[in-house]
Short mmCIF file of C-alpha atoms in Angstrom, two decimals:
data_model
loop_
_atom_site.label_atom_id
_atom_site.label_comp_id
_atom_site.label_asym_id
_atom_site.label_seq_id
_atom_site.Cartn_x
_atom_site.Cartn_y
_atom_site.Cartn_z
CA UNK F 1 120.40 130.50 73.29
CA UNK F 2 117.76 131.42 75.98
CA UNK F 3 113.88 132.46 74.31
CA UNK F 4 110.83 133.81 75.14
CA UNK F 5 107.96 131.18 74.72
CA UNK F 6 104.48 132.24 74.71
CA UNK F 7 101.45 130.20 75.45
CA UNK F 8 98.27 131.99 74.53
CA UNK F 9 94.94 130.26 75.50
CA UNK F 10 91.45 131.70 76.41
CA UNK F 11 91.70 132.57 79.86
CA UNK F 12 95.61 133.45 80.57
CA UNK F 13 98.24 133.93 78.42
CA UNK F 14 101.94 132.25 80.09
CA UNK F 15 105.18 134.10 79.12
CA UNK F 16 108.22 131.84 79.93
CA UNK F 17 111.69 132.24 79.66
CA UNK F 18 112.90 128.96 78.42
CA UNK F 19 116.99 127.85 77.72
CA UNK F 20 117.39 123.94 76.74
CA UNK F 21 113.74 122.84 77.37
CA UNK F 22 114.08 124.98 80.83
CA UNK F 23 111.10 127.14 82.25
CA UNK F 24 114.08 129.40 83.70
CA UNK F 25 111.12 132.50 85.00
CA UNK F 26 107.94 132.64 84.04
CA UNK F 27 104.37 134.92 84.19
CA UNK F 28 101.12 135.27 82.87
CA UNK F 29 98.68 137.78 82.21
CA UNK F 30 94.49 137.80 81.88
CA UNK F 31 93.36 137.17 78.16
CA UNK F 32 89.70 137.92 78.87
CA UNK F 33 86.92 137.32 75.69
CA UNK F 34 85.86 140.96 76.38
CA UNK F 35 89.48 142.02 76.23
CA UNK F 36 90.47 143.65 72.56
CA UNK F 37 93.04 142.43 70.19
CA UNK F 38 94.77 145.27 71.33
CA UNK F 39 94.67 145.41 75.38
CA UNK F 40 95.75 141.73 74.89
CA UNK F 41 98.82 142.57 73.30
CA UNK F 42 100.00 145.56 75.17
CA UNK F 43 99.74 142.87 78.13
CA UNK F 44 102.08 140.37 76.81
CA UNK F 45 104.39 142.76 75.17
CA UNK F 46 104.40 144.44 79.29
CA UNK F 47 105.19 141.63 80.90
CA UNK F 48 107.52 139.60 78.21
CA UNK F 49 110.15 142.77 78.87
CA UNK F 50 109.68 142.91 82.44
CA UNK F 51 110.44 139.10 81.92
CA UNK F 52 113.63 139.50 79.64
CA UNK F 53 114.94 143.24 81.31
CA UNK F 54 118.37 141.90 82.11
CA UNK F 55 118.36 138.61 79.85
CA UNK F 56 119.70 138.45 75.91
CA UNK F 57 117.11 136.44 74.08
CA UNK F 58 117.38 135.31 70.54
CA UNK F 59 114.05 134.90 69.78
CA UNK F 60 110.91 134.97 70.61
CA UNK F 61 108.10 132.01 69.73
CA UNK F 62 103.39 131.99 70.16
CA UNK F 63 101.83 129.85 70.53
CA UNK F 64 98.14 130.51 70.23
CA UNK F 65 94.72 128.94 69.84
CA UNK F 66 93.00 128.88 66.56
CA UNK F 67 93.97 129.05 62.58
CA UNK F 68 97.10 130.02 62.15
CA UNK F 69 98.85 131.50 59.20
CA UNK F 70 102.47 130.82 60.04
CA UNK F 71 103.72 132.13 56.76
CA UNK F 72 102.30 135.82 57.44
CA UNK F 73 102.55 135.42 61.22
CA UNK F 74 98.61 136.03 61.42
CA UNK F 75 95.83 134.37 63.68
CA UNK F 76 93.30 133.71 60.92
CA UNK F 77 90.68 132.96 63.21
CA UNK F 78 90.74 132.36 67.27
CA UNK F 79 87.00 131.26 68.84
CA UNK F 80 88.66 130.67 71.93
CA UNK F 81 89.80 134.55 71.95
CA UNK F 82 87.74 136.33 69.12
CA UNK F 83 90.00 137.06 67.21
CA UNK F 84 89.95 137.21 63.22
CA UNK F 85 93.23 138.33 60.91
CA UNK F 86 95.75 139.73 63.96
CA UNK F 87 99.06 140.07 63.09
CA UNK F 88 100.23 138.95 66.22
CA UNK F 89 103.87 138.04 64.91
CA UNK F 90 104.68 141.19 63.76
CA UNK F 91 103.35 142.87 66.59
CA UNK F 92 105.57 141.51 68.68
CA UNK F 93 108.68 140.82 66.50
CA UNK F 94 108.06 144.52 66.78
CA UNK F 95 107.96 144.93 70.01
CA UNK F 96 110.52 143.06 71.28
CA UNK F 97 113.16 143.35 68.83
CA UNK F 98 113.92 140.09 68.18
CA UNK F 99 112.48 137.67 65.62
CA UNK F 100 109.57 135.80 66.16
CA UNK F 101 107.61 132.84 65.24
CA UNK F 102 104.15 131.36 65.69
CA UNK F 103 102.14 128.43 65.53
CA UNK F 104 98.66 126.98 67.07
CA UNK F 105 99.39 126.81 70.57
CA UNK F 106 98.53 122.80 70.65
CA UNK F 107 101.24 121.62 68.17
CA UNK F 108 103.81 123.77 70.63
CA UNK F 109 102.66 121.64 73.57
CA UNK F 110 103.37 118.73 70.70
CA UNK F 111 106.86 120.25 70.01
CA UNK F 112 107.89 120.81 73.17
CA UNK F 113 107.25 116.80 74.48
CA UNK F 114 108.17 115.77 71.64
CA UNK F 115 111.59 117.41 72.09
CA UNK F 116 111.87 117.68 75.92
CA UNK F 117 109.34 115.24 77.64
CA UNK F 118 107.63 111.69 76.70
CA UNK F 119 108.48 111.62 72.66
CA UNK F 120 111.95 112.38 73.36
CA UNK F 121 113.62 109.64 71.43
CA UNK F 122 111.16 108.96 68.93
CA UNK F 123 111.38 110.36 65.68
CA UNK F 124 107.23 110.00 64.88
CA UNK F 125 105.61 111.59 67.76
CA UNK F 126 102.06 112.87 68.56
CA UNK F 127 100.24 114.58 71.27
CA UNK F 128 96.26 114.44 72.34
CA UNK F 129 95.76 117.75 74.60
CA UNK F 130 92.16 116.72 76.42
CA UNK F 131 91.29 119.69 78.50
CA UNK F 132 87.91 121.85 78.57
CA UNK F 133 88.55 120.72 74.10
CA UNK F 134 90.96 118.75 72.46
CA UNK F 135 94.16 119.44 70.35
CA UNK F 136 97.10 118.40 69.36
CA UNK F 137 100.16 117.61 66.82
CA UNK F 138 101.79 116.12 65.08
CA UNK F 139 106.12 115.84 65.23
CA UNK F 140 108.23 113.84 62.65
CA UNK F 141 112.31 114.12 63.75
CA UNK F 142 111.64 116.80 66.12
CA UNK F 143 110.00 119.48 64.14
CA UNK F 144 106.60 120.44 63.13
CA UNK F 145 104.86 119.90 59.30
CA UNK F 146 105.53 123.24 57.17
CA UNK F 147 103.42 125.32 55.69
CA UNK F 148 101.02 128.64 55.97
CA UNK F 149 97.48 128.06 57.04
CA UNK F 150 97.07 125.00 55.10
CA UNK F 151 99.48 123.03 57.10
CA UNK F 152 98.94 124.93 60.24
CA UNK F 153 95.60 123.92 60.18
CA UNK F 154 96.13 119.75 60.27
CA UNK F 155 96.11 117.99 63.18
CA UNK F 156 92.94 119.42 64.93
CA UNK F 157 92.21 116.23 66.29
CA UNK F 158 89.39 117.81 68.23
CA UNK F 159 87.24 117.59 65.60
CA UNK F 160 87.69 114.26 64.06
CA UNK F 161 83.98 112.65 63.57
CA UNK F 162 83.01 109.90 65.54
CA UNK F 163 79.26 109.86 65.14
CA UNK F 164 77.81 111.26 62.11
CA UNK F 165 74.95 113.28 63.46
CA UNK F 166 76.31 112.65 66.95
CA UNK F 167 76.55 115.41 69.84
CA UNK F 168 76.58 118.79 69.24
CA UNK F 169 80.02 120.45 69.38
CA UNK F 170 80.52 123.75 70.08
CA UNK F 171 82.38 124.25 66.42
CA UNK F 172 78.79 123.94 64.90
CA UNK F 173 79.30 120.22 63.82
CA UNK F 174 77.97 117.35 65.25
CA UNK F 175 79.65 114.04 66.71
CA UNK F 176 83.39 115.26 66.81
CA UNK F 177 85.92 114.03 69.37
CA UNK F 178 85.43 117.08 71.26
CA UNK F 179 82.02 116.36 72.52
CA UNK F 180 83.09 113.09 73.87
CA UNK F 181 86.61 113.27 74.75
CA UNK F 182 86.58 116.86 76.47
CA UNK F 183 86.62 117.72 80.12
CA UNK F 184 83.27 119.89 78.74
CA UNK F 185 82.50 116.78 77.58
CA UNK F 186 82.82 114.49 80.48
CA UNK F 187 80.59 117.71 82.90
CA UNK F 188 77.62 117.48 79.88
CA UNK F 189 77.40 113.60 80.18
CA UNK F 190 77.27 114.16 83.91
CA UNK F 191 74.84 116.88 83.97
CA UNK F 192 72.32 114.78 81.75
CA UNK F 193 72.39 111.88 83.99
CA UNK F 194 72.59 113.50 87.41
CA UNK F 195 70.52 117.24 86.78
CA UNK F 196 73.52 118.87 88.09
CA UNK F 197 76.74 120.29 87.31
CA UNK F 198 79.66 118.00 88.31
CA UNK F 199 83.59 118.68 87.60
CA UNK F 200 85.37 116.08 84.98
CA UNK F 201 88.34 116.29 87.86
CA UNK F 202 85.09 114.59 90.79
CA UNK F 203 83.93 112.20 87.46
CA UNK F 204 87.06 110.98 87.81
CA UNK F 205 87.69 110.81 91.01
CA UNK F 206 84.30 109.15 91.66
CA UNK F 207 84.95 106.42 88.51
CA UNK F 208 88.76 105.43 90.98
CA UNK F 209 85.96 105.42 94.20
CA UNK F 210 84.12 102.99 92.58
CA UNK F 211 80.77 104.96 91.94
CA UNK F 212 78.42 103.35 89.57
CA UNK F 213 77.71 106.71 87.42
CA UNK F 214 80.74 107.90 86.87
CA UNK F 215 82.32 104.70 85.63
CA UNK F 216 79.82 104.42 83.44
CA UNK F 217 80.50 107.93 82.63
CA UNK F 218 84.91 107.28 82.07
CA UNK F 219 84.25 104.02 80.37
CA UNK F 220 82.56 105.51 77.56
CA UNK F 221 84.89 108.54 77.57
CA UNK F 222 87.67 105.72 77.08
CA UNK F 223 86.16 103.60 74.50
CA UNK F 224 85.71 107.00 72.66
CA UNK F 225 89.52 107.86 73.24
CA UNK F 226 90.84 104.54 71.86
CA UNK F 227 88.57 104.32 68.74
CA UNK F 228 89.75 108.01 67.89
CA UNK F 229 93.66 107.17 69.24
CA UNK F 230 93.18 103.54 66.67
CA UNK F 231 92.07 105.97 63.67
CA UNK F 232 94.91 108.76 64.08
CA UNK F 233 97.58 105.74 64.44
CA UNK F 234 96.53 104.20 61.34
CA UNK F 235 96.75 107.28 59.88
CA UNK F 236 99.58 109.08 60.95
CA UNK F 237 101.61 105.98 62.18
CA UNK F 238 103.51 107.59 65.09
CA UNK F 239 105.47 105.72 67.52
CA UNK F 240 103.77 107.03 70.41
CA UNK F 241 101.18 109.15 71.80
CA UNK F 242 101.21 111.30 74.33
CA UNK F 243 98.18 112.60 76.29
CA UNK F 244 97.92 116.00 77.62
CA UNK F 245 95.68 118.39 79.19
CA UNK F 246 93.61 118.87 82.18
CA UNK F 247 92.29 115.13 82.06
CA UNK F 248 96.03 113.54 81.78
CA UNK F 249 96.20 113.82 85.20
CA UNK F 250 93.35 110.59 85.27
CA UNK F 251 95.26 108.65 82.66
CA UNK F 252 95.68 105.83 84.61
CA UNK F 253 92.42 105.08 84.58
CA UNK F 254 91.94 104.79 80.70
CA UNK F 255 95.45 104.52 78.93
CA UNK F 256 95.40 100.84 80.09
CA UNK F 257 92.50 100.07 77.66
CA UNK F 258 94.05 102.31 75.40
CA UNK F 259 96.97 100.62 74.97
CA UNK F 260 95.32 97.66 74.52
CA UNK F 261 93.05 98.54 71.87
CA UNK F 262 95.76 99.98 70.03
CA UNK F 263 97.20 97.00 69.91
CA UNK F 264 94.12 94.94 68.93
CA UNK F 265 93.00 97.30 66.36
CA UNK F 266 96.16 99.41 64.87
CA UNK F 267 96.81 97.93 61.42
CA UNK F 268 100.12 95.41 61.77
CA UNK F 269 100.70 96.78 65.46
CA UNK F 270 103.49 93.74 65.99
CA UNK F 271 105.44 95.19 63.16
CA UNK F 272 105.06 99.34 63.52
CA UNK F 273 104.11 99.18 67.55
CA UNK F 274 101.94 102.10 69.03
CA UNK F 275 101.66 103.31 72.50
CA UNK F 276 100.08 105.81 74.24
CA UNK F 277 101.63 107.53 77.53
CA UNK F 278 101.14 110.40 79.73
CA UNK F 279 102.73 113.22 79.20
CA UNK F 280 105.42 114.46 81.05
CA UNK F 281 105.89 118.85 80.63
CA UNK F 282 102.06 119.73 82.25
CA UNK F 283 101.08 123.13 81.58
CA UNK F 284 104.95 124.40 80.77
CA UNK F 285 105.10 121.98 77.10
CA UNK F 286 103.16 125.33 75.27
CA UNK F 287 106.01 128.09 76.64
CA UNK F 288 108.69 124.80 75.91
CA UNK F 289 107.24 124.23 72.57
CA UNK F 290 106.48 127.72 71.60
CA UNK F 291 110.32 128.91 72.37
CA UNK F 292 111.71 125.65 70.31
CA UNK F 293 109.36 127.11 66.98
CA UNK F 294 112.89 128.66 65.92
CA UNK F 295 114.52 125.52 65.75
CA UNK F 296 115.62 124.45 61.62
#
């Protein structure tokens, strides 16, 4: 049956009508930080009702940034949209009149990729989203880890410590993966060298054209990403990592080295290999995965 998938982000909420992993129709609404919870909720509900006005759906799934208590359906804390203890699942469920499910947004993207994208065919699959920040999720046999707040709080890959007392992270700590392998991190590194703002996309483009400074920045990013994936592989042991998010557009520049290091450094790789690939679903993964939260 058709389901609604809501992918809530720091700047917009993407809403899709989904059937068997396919987006049939979609829309988006802004989620500015200066908007209050009720205002954002109202826009999401209004747009959702417009999308399903002539449709029969079985459920609605919500992917939200932050720490989610999946049992109560509450967004306990989200730095991106500045919510605390927001009863999002119940409010959406009451407004739309169908069962609702909720999980962290990066986990929803991982679930979408696991079932319908780069992870199809693997029983153990992990995803990293490399965008403004770094998120991720781990899927086993087509399911996310179940649990309440503690279950959903697992897989916060962006705050894996790479360097004790390293670069400051937006979370308030130092040395996090997000401070080295996000788009923001690439841009901050470029600005510290060049003295001006340059987009991560421009840095990767310049590196592809053999600009020496850009190559150094991308090489550092690549080495740090490889170190993080080796550590995660030795803990989670997925068969496949998918790299999503905005930086995945340039995956051909860093995946060869990452896979070389996985083969070299992951314990017992020859007996239980792990590979890294580019994600397939792009910015629809979150909607598709959210819509699949109803799977049992």
